[in-house]
Coordinates of C-alpha atoms and ligand atoms in Angstrom, one line a residue:
M1295 CA 2.7 -13.5 18.9
D1296 CA 0.9 -15.3 16.0
K1297 CA 2.7 -17.3 13.4
I1298 CA 1.8 -18.6 10.0
R1299 CA 2.7 -22.2 9.4
I1300 CA 2.9 -23.3 5.7
V1301 CA 3.5 -26.9 4.3
G1302 CA 4.8 -26.3 0.8
G1303 CA 4.0 -28.2 -2.3
N1304 CA 0.5 -27.8 -3.2
K1305 CA -0.7 -26.0 -6.4
L1306 CA -3.3 -23.2 -6.1
H1307 CA -6.8 -23.6 -7.7
G1308 CA -10.0 -21.7 -7.4
T1309 CA -11.3 -18.2 -6.9
L1310 CA -9.7 -15.7 -4.6
P1311 CA -11.4 -12.4 -3.8
I1312 CA -9.3 -9.2 -4.0
S1313 CA -9.8 -6.6 -1.3
G1314 CA -10.1 -2.8 -1.6
A1315 CA -6.6 -1.3 -1.6
K1316 CA -5.0 -0.4 1.8
N1317 CA -2.9 2.2 0.2
A1318 CA -6.1 3.9 -1.3
A1319 CA -8.4 3.4 1.8
L1320 CA -5.8 5.2 4.1
P1321 CA -5.8 8.5 2.3
L1322 CA -9.4 8.4 1.6
M1323 CA -10.2 8.1 5.3
I1324 CA -8.0 11.0 5.9
A1325 CA -9.8 12.9 3.4
S1326 CA -12.8 12.8 5.7
L1327 CA -11.1 15.5 7.7
L1328 CA -11.7 18.0 4.9
T1329 CA -15.4 18.2 5.4
E1330 CA -18.1 18.6 8.1
E1331 CA -20.2 16.1 6.2
T1332 CA -20.1 12.4 6.2
L1333 CA -17.9 10.6 3.9
T1334 CA -18.9 7.0 3.2
L1335 CA -16.3 4.5 1.9
E1336 CA -17.2 1.0 0.5
N1337 CA -15.0 -1.9 0.1
V1338 CA -12.6 -0.9 2.9
P1339 CA -10.4 -3.8 3.7
R1340 CA -10.4 -5.2 7.3
L1341 CA -6.7 -4.5 8.2
R1342 CA -4.7 -3.5 11.1
D1343 CA -3.6 -0.3 9.6
V1344 CA -7.2 0.8 8.8
A1345 CA -8.1 0.1 12.5
Q1346 CA -5.2 2.0 13.5
L1347 CA -6.0 5.0 11.4
M1348 CA -9.6 4.9 12.8
Q1349 CA -8.0 5.5 16.1
I1350 CA -6.0 8.4 15.0
L1351 CA -8.9 10.1 13.3
S1352 CA -11.2 9.6 16.1
N1353 CA -8.6 11.4 18.3
H1354 CA -9.0 14.5 16.0
G1355 CA -12.8 14.1 16.5
V1356 CA -14.0 12.0 13.7
D1357 CA -17.0 9.9 14.4
Y1358 CA -17.2 6.6 12.5
S1359 CA -19.7 3.8 12.1
V1360 CA -19.3 0.4 10.3
D1361 CA -22.1 -1.2 8.4
G1362 CA -23.0 -4.7 9.7
K1363 CA -23.1 -7.7 7.4
R1364 CA -25.6 -7.5 4.6
A1365 CA -27.8 -10.3 3.2
G1366 CA -25.7 -12.5 0.8
Q1367 CA -22.4 -11.0 1.9
N1368 CA -19.5 -13.3 2.9
L1369 CA -17.0 -12.5 5.5
L1370 CA -14.4 -11.6 2.9
A1371 CA -16.4 -8.7 1.5
G1372 CA -15.0 -5.3 2.5
Q1373 CA -16.7 -3.0 5.0
T1374 CA -18.5 0.1 4.4
L1375 CA -17.3 3.1 6.8
H1376 CA -19.0 6.3 7.5
L1377 CA -16.7 9.0 8.7
S1378 CA -17.8 12.2 10.0
A1379 CA -15.4 15.0 10.9
S1380 CA -18.4 17.5 11.9
G1381 CA -16.2 19.0 14.7
I1382 CA -12.5 18.6 14.8
V1383 CA -11.6 18.9 18.4
D1384 CA -7.9 18.3 18.4
T1385 CA -5.3 19.2 15.7
T1386 CA -2.5 17.2 17.3
A1387 CA -1.5 13.9 16.1
P1388 CA 0.7 12.3 18.8
Y1389 CA 3.8 10.2 18.6
D1390 CA 2.4 7.1 20.1
L1391 CA -0.2 6.9 17.4
V1392 CA 1.6 8.3 14.4
S1393 CA 4.8 6.4 15.1
K1394 CA 3.0 3.1 14.4
M1395 CA 1.9 4.0 10.8
R1396 CA 3.7 6.4 8.5
A1397 CA 0.5 7.2 6.4
S1398 CA -1.0 8.9 9.4
F1399 CA 1.4 11.8 9.1
W1400 CA -0.7 12.8 6.0
V1401 CA -3.4 14.2 8.3
I1402 CA -1.3 17.3 8.3
G1403 CA -2.6 18.4 4.9
P1404 CA -6.3 18.3 5.8
L1405 CA -5.9 19.6 9.3
L1406 CA -3.9 22.6 8.1
A1407 CA -6.3 23.2 5.2
R1408 CA -9.5 23.2 7.4
M1409 CA -8.3 24.4 10.8
G1410 CA -5.3 26.5 9.8
Q1411 CA -3.1 24.6 12.2
A1412 CA -1.7 21.2 12.9
R1413 CA 0.9 19.5 15.3
V1414 CA 1.8 16.2 13.9
S1415 CA 4.6 13.8 15.1
L1416 CA 7.3 12.9 12.6
P1417 CA 6.5 9.4 11.4
G1418 CA 7.5 5.8 11.9
G1419 CA 6.4 2.9 9.6
C1420 CA 8.1 0.1 7.8
A1421 CA 11.8 -0.3 8.3
I1422 CA 12.6 0.2 4.5
G1423 CA 14.8 3.2 4.5
T1424 CA 15.0 6.6 6.1
R1425 CA 11.7 8.0 4.4
P1426 CA 12.1 11.6 5.2
V1427 CA 9.3 14.3 5.2
D1428 CA 11.1 17.2 3.2
F1429 CA 8.8 17.2 0.3
F1430 CA 5.7 17.6 2.7
I1431 CA 7.3 20.5 4.4
D1432 CA 8.4 22.4 1.2
G1433 CA 5.0 21.6 -0.3
L1434 CA 3.1 23.0 2.4
K1435 CA 5.4 26.1 2.6
A1436 CA 4.6 26.7 -0.9
L1437 CA 1.0 26.8 0.1
G1438 CA 1.7 29.6 2.5
A1439 CA 2.1 27.4 5.7
N1440 CA 4.5 28.4 8.5
I1441 CA 6.5 25.3 9.7
D1442 CA 8.7 24.6 12.6
I1443 CA 10.1 21.4 14.1
D1444 CA 9.7 21.1 17.9
R1445 CA 10.6 18.1 19.8
G1446 CA 9.8 15.5 17.2
Y1447 CA 6.8 17.3 16.0
I1448 CA 6.0 19.3 12.9
V1449 CA 4.1 22.4 14.1
A1450 CA 2.3 24.3 11.2
D1451 CA -0.1 27.2 11.0
T1452 CA -1.3 29.5 8.3
N1453 CA -2.0 33.3 8.4
G1454 CA -5.6 33.4 7.4
G1455 CA -5.7 30.0 5.5
L1456 CA -3.6 28.3 2.9
K1457 CA -3.2 29.9 -0.5
G1458 CA -2.6 28.2 -3.9
G1459 CA 1.0 27.8 -5.1
R1460 CA 3.4 25.8 -7.3
V1461 CA 4.7 22.7 -6.0
V1462 CA 7.4 20.7 -7.7
F1463 CA 8.4 17.5 -6.2
P1464 CA 12.1 16.6 -6.7
K1465 CA 11.2 13.0 -6.8
V1466 CA 7.7 11.2 -7.1
S1467 CA 6.3 10.8 -3.7
V1468 CA 2.8 9.1 -3.2
G1469 CA 2.4 10.5 0.3
A1470 CA 3.4 14.1 -0.5
T1471 CA 1.1 14.1 -3.6
H1472 CA -1.9 12.8 -1.5
T1473 CA -1.2 15.3 1.2
I1474 CA -0.6 18.4 -0.9
M1475 CA -3.6 17.5 -3.2
M1476 CA -5.9 17.3 -0.1
A1477 CA -4.5 20.6 1.3
A1478 CA -5.0 22.4 -1.9
T1479 CA -8.5 21.6 -2.4
L1480 CA -9.4 24.2 0.4
A1481 CA -6.6 26.7 -0.3
K1482 CA -7.5 30.1 -1.9
G1483 CA -6.7 30.1 -5.6
E1484 CA -4.9 27.5 -7.8
T1485 CA -2.3 25.1 -6.9
V1486 CA -0.2 23.3 -9.6
I1487 CA 1.6 20.1 -8.5
E1488 CA 4.4 19.0 -10.9
N1489 CA 6.0 15.6 -10.8
A1490 CA 2.9 14.3 -9.0
A1491 CA 2.6 10.5 -8.2
R1492 CA 0.4 8.9 -10.8
E1493 CA -0.3 5.7 -8.7
P1494 CA -3.9 4.3 -9.0
E1495 CA -4.3 5.1 -5.3
V1496 CA -3.7 8.8 -6.0
T1497 CA -6.1 8.6 -8.8
D1498 CA -8.7 7.0 -6.6
L1499 CA -8.3 9.8 -4.0
A1500 CA -8.5 12.5 -6.6
N1501 CA -11.7 11.1 -7.8
C1502 CA -13.1 10.9 -4.4
L1503 CA -12.2 14.6 -3.8
V1504 CA -13.9 15.6 -7.0
G1505 CA -16.9 13.8 -5.8
M1506 CA -16.8 15.8 -2.6
G1507 CA -16.8 19.0 -4.7
A1508 CA -13.0 19.7 -5.3
K1509 CA -11.8 21.1 -8.6
I1510 CA -9.0 18.9 -9.9
E1511 CA -7.6 18.8 -13.4
G1512 CA -5.0 16.4 -14.7
I1513 CA -6.0 13.3 -12.6
G1514 CA -3.8 10.4 -13.7
T1515 CA -1.0 12.6 -15.1
D1516 CA 2.0 14.0 -13.4
T1517 CA 0.7 17.6 -13.3
L1518 CA -2.3 18.3 -11.2
H1519 CA -4.2 21.7 -11.2
I1520 CA -6.3 22.3 -8.2
Q1521 CA -8.7 25.2 -7.8
G1522 CA -9.4 25.8 -4.1
V1523 CA -13.2 25.8 -3.1
E1524 CA -14.9 27.1 -0.1
G1525 CA -15.8 23.8 1.4
L1526 CA -16.4 20.0 0.5
H1527 CA -19.4 17.9 1.0
A1528 CA -20.8 14.4 1.7
Y1529 CA -20.0 11.7 -0.8
R1530 CA -20.0 7.9 -1.2
H1531 CA -17.0 6.2 -2.7
P1532 CA -15.9 2.6 -3.3
V1533 CA -12.2 1.9 -2.6
V1534 CA -10.2 0.7 -5.7
A1535 CA -9.2 -2.8 -5.9
D1536 CA -5.8 -3.6 -4.2
R1537 CA -3.2 -4.0 -7.1
I1538 CA -0.5 -5.0 -4.7
E1539 CA -2.6 -7.7 -3.3
T1540 CA -3.6 -8.7 -6.8
G1541 CA 0.1 -8.9 -7.9
T1542 CA 1.1 -10.9 -4.8
Y1543 CA -1.5 -13.6 -5.3
A1544 CA -0.6 -13.7 -9.1
M1545 CA 3.1 -14.3 -8.1
A1546 CA 1.9 -17.0 -5.7
V1547 CA 0.1 -18.7 -8.4
A1548 CA 3.1 -18.2 -10.7
M1549 CA 5.2 -19.8 -7.9
T1550 CA 3.2 -22.9 -7.2
G1551 CA 1.6 -23.5 -10.5
G1552 CA -2.2 -24.0 -10.9
E1553 CA -5.1 -21.8 -12.0
V1554 CA -6.7 -19.1 -9.9
V1555 CA -9.2 -16.3 -10.7
L1556 CA -8.4 -13.1 -8.8
E1557 CA -12.0 -11.9 -8.4
G1558 CA -12.5 -8.1 -8.6
A1559 CA -8.9 -7.5 -9.7
R1560 CA -8.1 -4.9 -12.3
A1561 CA -5.5 -5.7 -14.9
D1562 CA -5.1 -2.0 -16.1
L1563 CA -3.7 -1.2 -12.6
L1564 CA -0.8 -3.8 -13.0
Q1565 CA 0.3 -3.6 -16.7
S1566 CA 4.1 -3.6 -16.0
A1567 CA 4.0 -6.4 -13.4
F1568 CA 1.7 -8.5 -15.6
E1569 CA 4.1 -8.0 -18.6
V1570 CA 7.0 -9.2 -16.5
L1571 CA 5.0 -12.1 -15.1
S1572 CA 3.9 -13.2 -18.6
R1573 CA 7.6 -13.4 -19.5
T1574 CA 8.1 -15.8 -16.6
G1575 CA 5.7 -18.2 -18.4
T1576 CA 2.7 -17.2 -16.5
E1577 CA -0.7 -16.7 -18.4
I1578 CA -2.8 -13.8 -17.4
T1579 CA -6.2 -13.4 -18.9
E1580 CA -8.9 -11.0 -18.1
V1581 CA -12.2 -12.6 -17.3
E1582 CA -15.7 -11.5 -16.5
N1583 CA -15.2 -11.4 -12.8
G1584 CA -11.5 -10.4 -12.6
I1585 CA -8.3 -11.8 -13.7
K1586 CA -7.3 -15.6 -14.4
I1587 CA -3.7 -16.5 -13.6
F1588 CA -2.4 -19.9 -14.9
R1589 CA 0.9 -21.6 -15.0
N1590 CA 1.5 -25.3 -15.9
G1591 CA 4.6 -27.2 -14.7
N1592 CA 7.0 -26.0 -17.2
G1593 CA 9.1 -24.0 -14.9
I1594 CA 9.8 -20.3 -14.3
E1595 CA 11.7 -18.2 -16.8
P1596 CA 14.1 -15.6 -15.2
V1597 CA 13.4 -12.0 -15.8
D1598 CA 15.2 -8.9 -14.9
I1599 CA 13.2 -6.0 -13.3
V1600 CA 13.7 -2.4 -12.2
T1601 CA 11.2 -0.9 -9.6
D1602 CA 9.7 2.5 -10.6
P1603 CA 7.0 4.8 -9.8
F1604 CA 3.7 3.9 -11.5
P1605 CA 3.3 2.9 -14.3
G1606 CA 6.7 1.0 -13.8
F1607 CA 7.0 -2.1 -11.8
P1608 CA 5.9 -1.4 -8.3
T1609 CA 8.4 -1.5 -5.3
D1610 CA 5.6 -3.1 -3.2
L1611 CA 5.8 -6.2 -5.4
Q1612 CA 9.7 -6.4 -5.5
A1613 CA 10.0 -8.8 -2.5
Q1614 CA 7.3 -11.1 -3.9
F1615 CA 8.9 -11.1 -7.4
M1616 CA 12.3 -11.9 -5.8
A1617 CA 10.7 -14.9 -4.1
L1618 CA 9.3 -16.2 -7.4
M1619 CA 12.7 -15.8 -9.0
T1620 CA 14.4 -18.0 -6.3
R1621 CA 12.9 -20.9 -8.1
A1622 CA 13.6 -19.6 -11.8
K1623 CA 15.4 -21.7 -14.4
G1624 CA 18.3 -19.3 -14.4
T1625 CA 19.5 -15.8 -13.1
S1626 CA 17.7 -12.6 -12.7
K1627 CA 18.6 -9.1 -11.5
I1628 CA 16.3 -7.1 -9.3
T1629 CA 17.1 -3.3 -9.1
E1630 CA 15.3 -1.3 -6.4
T1631 CA 15.3 2.4 -7.1
I1632 CA 12.5 3.7 -4.7
F1633 CA 13.8 2.7 -1.1
E1634 CA 17.4 2.4 -0.4
N1635 CA 16.9 -0.4 2.2
R1636 CA 14.3 -2.6 0.8
F1637 CA 16.2 -6.0 0.6
M1638 CA 15.6 -7.2 4.2
H1639 CA 14.0 -10.3 2.9
V1640 CA 17.0 -11.5 1.1
Q1641 CA 18.5 -13.0 4.3
E1642 CA 15.3 -14.8 5.2
L1643 CA 14.7 -16.2 1.8
A1644 CA 18.4 -17.6 1.9
R1645 CA 17.3 -19.3 5.1
L1646 CA 14.9 -21.3 2.9
G1647 CA 17.7 -22.3 0.5
A1648 CA 17.7 -19.2 -1.9
R1649 CA 20.8 -18.1 -3.6
I1650 CA 20.8 -14.2 -3.8
S1651 CA 23.9 -11.9 -3.8
L1652 CA 23.5 -8.1 -3.1
D1653 CA 25.4 -5.3 -4.5
G1654 CA 24.1 -2.0 -3.4
Q1655 CA 20.6 -1.6 -4.9
V1656 CA 20.9 -4.6 -7.2
A1657 CA 20.0 -8.2 -6.2
T1658 CA 21.2 -11.0 -8.2
V1659 CA 19.0 -14.1 -7.8
H1660 CA 20.3 -17.5 -8.9
G1661 CA 17.4 -19.8 -9.3
V1662 CA 17.5 -23.2 -7.4
D1663 CA 15.6 -26.3 -7.8
H1664 CA 14.4 -26.7 -4.4
L1665 CA 13.5 -24.5 -1.3
I1666 CA 13.5 -26.2 2.1
G1667 CA 11.0 -25.1 4.9
A1668 CA 12.5 -23.2 7.9
P1669 CA 11.4 -20.8 10.6
V1670 CA 11.6 -17.3 9.1
M1671 CA 10.9 -13.8 10.2
A1672 CA 9.8 -10.7 8.4
T1673 CA 10.8 -7.1 8.9
D1674 CA 8.1 -5.3 6.8
L1675 CA 4.9 -6.0 5.2
R1676 CA 5.8 -6.8 1.7
A1677 CA 8.9 -8.8 2.9
S1678 CA 6.6 -11.0 5.2
V1679 CA 4.5 -12.0 2.2
S1680 CA 7.4 -12.7 0.0
L1681 CA 8.3 -15.4 2.7
V1682 CA 4.8 -16.9 2.4
I1683 CA 5.1 -17.2 -1.3
A1684 CA 8.3 -19.0 -0.9
G1685 CA 7.0 -21.1 1.9
L1686 CA 4.2 -22.3 -0.6
V1687 CA 6.9 -24.3 -2.6
A1688 CA 9.4 -25.1 0.1
E1689 CA 9.6 -28.6 1.0
G1690 CA 8.3 -29.4 4.5
E1691 CA 7.3 -26.8 6.9
T1692 CA 7.8 -23.0 7.0
E1693 CA 6.9 -20.8 9.9
V1694 CA 6.7 -17.2 9.5
S1695 CA 6.8 -15.2 12.6
R1696 CA 6.0 -11.5 13.3
V1697 CA 2.7 -11.8 11.5
Y1698 CA 1.6 -8.5 12.6
H1699 CA 3.3 -6.9 9.5
L1700 CA 1.0 -9.2 7.3
D1701 CA -2.1 -8.2 9.3
R1702 CA -1.2 -4.6 8.6
G1703 CA -1.8 -5.1 4.9
F1704 CA -3.2 -8.4 3.7
E1705 CA -6.8 -9.2 4.7
R1706 CA -7.3 -12.8 5.8
L1707 CA -4.4 -14.0 3.9
E1708 CA -4.3 -17.6 5.3
D1709 CA -8.1 -18.0 4.6
K1710 CA -7.7 -16.8 1.1
L1711 CA -4.8 -19.2 0.3
S1712 CA -6.2 -22.2 2.1
A1713 CA -9.4 -21.8 0.2
C1714 CA -7.3 -22.2 -3.0
G1715 CA -5.7 -25.5 -1.8
A1716 CA -2.6 -24.2 0.2
V1717 CA -1.7 -25.8 3.4
I1718 CA -1.5 -22.7 5.7
E1719 CA -2.7 -21.9 9.0
R1720 CA -2.4 -19.1 11.7
I1721 CA -1.0 -20.5 14.9
S1722 CA -2.2 -18.0 17.7
A1723 CA 0.3 -17.6 20.6
Ligands
LIG1302 C1 3.6 4.8 -0.4 C2 3.1 3.5 -0.2 C3 4.1 2.4 0.0 C4 4.9 2.3 -1.3 C5 5.6 3.7 -1.7 C6 6.1 3.8 -3.0 C7 1.0 4.0 1.2 C8 0.4 3.9 2.6 N1 2.3 3.6 1.1 O1 4.5 5.2 0.7 O2 3.5 1.2 0.1 O3 6.0 1.5 -1.1 O4 4.4 4.7 -1.7 O5 5.2 3.5 -4.0 O6 0.4 4.3 0.2 N2 10.7 10.9 0.0 C9 11.5 11.9 0.3 N3 11.0 12.9 0.9 C10 9.7 13.0 1.3 C11 8.9 11.9 0.8 C12 9.4 10.8 0.2 O7 12.8 11.8 0.1 O8 9.3 14.1 2.0 C13 11.2 9.7 -0.8 C14 11.2 8.3 0.1 O9 12.2 8.3 0.9 C15 11.2 7.3 -1.1 C16 10.5 8.0 -2.1 O10 10.5 9.4 -1.9 O11 12.6 7.2 -1.4 C17 9.1 7.5 -2.5 O12 8.3 7.4 -1.3 P1 6.8 7.8 -1.1 O13 6.2 7.7 -2.4 O14 6.6 9.1 -0.5 O15 6.4 6.6 -0.1 P2 5.1 6.7 0.8 O16 4.1 7.6 0.3 O17 5.6 6.7 2.2

């Protein structure tokens, strides 16, 4: 299996292109199931999760093609995907495909809305907590679906199609909001979703659905009103910039010092994380082509954070921020409120010399003067990248194994960082 080898100590300088958001691209691709016509998505990142989802969608009967390279385009540019679900031939999403990626469970919404039936394996995904699917089941039932669980599968059907209903989520869920919103676009009558997720990726999906002919009001708020329509149609949509990739590289620059322009990044999607980062002593400036991140050699101020649904501090940046705090000039507290088991990176950061104590959902990070390179291993996507950030300042060599987690969500990470001066390379096994 591939490894990433890093020799710490270099500051980052230069321009780093930000990809389209993985967490927007996945639901947007799934939305192609809602129409017979072609959905074209621009700026789709080249990631393992995207390839995996293409495989799952093609099993349902979705044809897809990818545009080749265009004049003047470099290899770091996103791809353009054409997805056409003119005929859905299979409404089963099997265990061997769904277990590799939790988001593929979301096909249940469009399949049920368009075909009146779906048989979808219960999901797998990152090892960051139990991640149940009760909100999906209750939401689809509120839209009139009959649901059974049979040998690891959710088996759902409708009597004559989905009907609009009122869905109140007990807790904010990105995936359940995507799924119920997609299902409701083709349901008869009005659906109201309360306590909906407001993450920019939900907004991106909602805007694309509206472009496809859906009627959705309240986009960007926690209450969505959706009037069902007879059918959706072809549309072309660019995937929003990846705010988690943006925040990750911003923290990498805050960690190493230096000055990097994150090209194509959008500051409005990351206000809480940038507010925290500026309190650490990092300068963040909007520039014409993105966001400039700058930190001089004055050290990193400790800041406490609590993760929260958007617009709060994203759980997907918690591990990266913890890596940054390992080198702060004091103690910080990091509270995780979204997932109950999202501190798997603590043990590995400790292998690099970090001093972190855990008490339930709160990690206390005592900043140290030095980290020292070591072999480390990650257990999920964002945890892996936190080890890379730590490796960028650790003395000597850090080797991160299980790189397949990184490849799920970070496009050409080692190329992007080495182009900014980091000593980082992939060692292919
Ligand atoms: C999405 C993101 C993930 C991010 C997370 C929270 C994608 C592909 N993944 O994951 O990167 O970390 O949002 O921002 O977009 N829950 C239930 N019952 C349910 C559904 C969820 O209890 O039926 C709970 C979860 O266990 C968790 C919380 O709700 O505690 C939020 O999870 P959710 O927003 O659903 O996460 P995902 O959509 O899976």
